[in-house]
Structures are given as C-alpha cells and as structure tokens.
XYZ file of C-alpha atoms in Angstrom:
88
model
C 44.551 93.276 108.834
C 44.575 89.599 109.581
C 46.790 86.667 108.588
C 44.710 84.206 106.586
C 43.976 81.060 108.568
C 44.830 78.656 105.750
C 48.558 79.461 105.976
C 50.750 77.542 108.417
C 54.391 77.724 109.508
C 56.549 74.688 108.822
C 60.193 73.906 109.551
C 61.925 72.269 106.604
C 65.670 71.600 106.498
C 66.298 74.206 109.179
C 64.287 76.916 107.410
C 60.941 78.321 108.511
C 58.497 78.549 105.631
C 54.827 79.417 105.207
C 52.690 76.900 103.351
C 49.111 77.178 102.190
C 46.937 74.432 103.642
C 43.999 72.786 101.917
C 45.176 72.980 98.319
C 46.048 70.068 96.093
C 48.309 72.101 93.859
C 51.586 73.158 95.400
C 53.495 75.881 93.623
C 57.069 75.469 94.795
C 58.079 78.688 93.061
C 56.193 80.608 95.748
C 57.770 79.288 98.944
C 57.886 81.985 101.601
C 60.899 81.703 103.879
C 60.994 83.690 107.129
C 63.885 84.955 109.195
C 63.573 84.879 112.999
C 61.958 88.319 113.363
C 59.467 87.681 110.533
C 58.600 84.332 112.135
C 58.124 86.044 115.497
C 55.741 88.596 113.960
C 53.789 85.873 112.142
C 53.372 83.893 115.378
C 52.482 87.036 117.355
C 49.705 88.151 114.997
C 48.258 84.873 113.699
C 44.560 84.736 114.579
C 44.408 88.420 115.561
C 43.399 91.682 113.945
C 46.383 94.044 113.782
C 47.600 97.247 112.200
C 50.975 98.297 110.881
C 51.315 100.404 114.039
C 50.869 97.239 116.138
C 53.778 95.700 114.224
C 55.862 98.854 114.765
C 55.182 98.807 118.520
C 56.051 95.120 118.743
C 59.343 95.595 116.918
C 60.273 98.540 119.140
C 59.430 96.748 122.373
C 60.805 93.299 121.602
C 63.860 94.102 119.504
C 64.654 97.497 121.110
C 65.106 99.338 117.828
C 64.371 102.962 116.996
C 60.885 104.016 115.977
C 62.114 104.928 112.497
C 63.738 101.522 111.991
C 60.652 99.765 113.368
C 58.400 101.686 110.954
C 60.557 100.740 107.986
C 60.813 97.074 109.009
C 57.091 96.840 109.781
C 56.207 98.324 106.417
C 58.479 95.833 104.635
C 56.993 92.872 106.555
C 53.382 93.947 105.985
C 53.940 94.657 102.280
C 55.712 91.318 101.795
C 52.871 89.460 103.473
C 50.303 91.339 101.370
C 52.242 90.672 98.176
C 52.204 86.951 98.959
C 48.463 87.229 99.743
C 48.934 85.985 103.304
C 47.294 89.035 104.884
C 43.705 90.008 104.210
C-alpha cells in the first residue's frame, strides 16, 4: 500500500485534517480529521510502501500496546484510509 501523494496534512483551528491537493472542487463534506496516533501513522508512512503488518509493528513499538490491540487499531486505520481513497 501507499498513501497517495496528492493528499497533504493541514492544521486548521487546532485540528489536523487531510486535504486533496490539485483539485478546484473542494467537497467540505469529506474532510478527514486525524487524532494524534492517526497523524503519526500518516506522517510515518507517507511516501513509503507499507503493509498492515508494518502499521501493527509501529503501533506496538511506539505506543507500547498489545499485539491484539495493535492489529485492531491498524486494521481500522488502514480501512478508514482506503474508504477515503487516500491509500492506493
């Protein structure tokens, strides 16, 4: 998997959001807001090929959570990013 290069992180009113660059039409009904761990994962994997297992390992090592919790959280993050068409 890879995060598409035309998406960028922006800080707006204290919230971290992902915006699609290079489009004239902005659909404000599809703003993607990230919490701190989702932002960390986005920044960690932007510009790199990665797997869900890479996300699991990162969550375990950085946030010191159980493997089971890391698997669940990684799956949620990956699926959310796919649903929003940010990951290809």
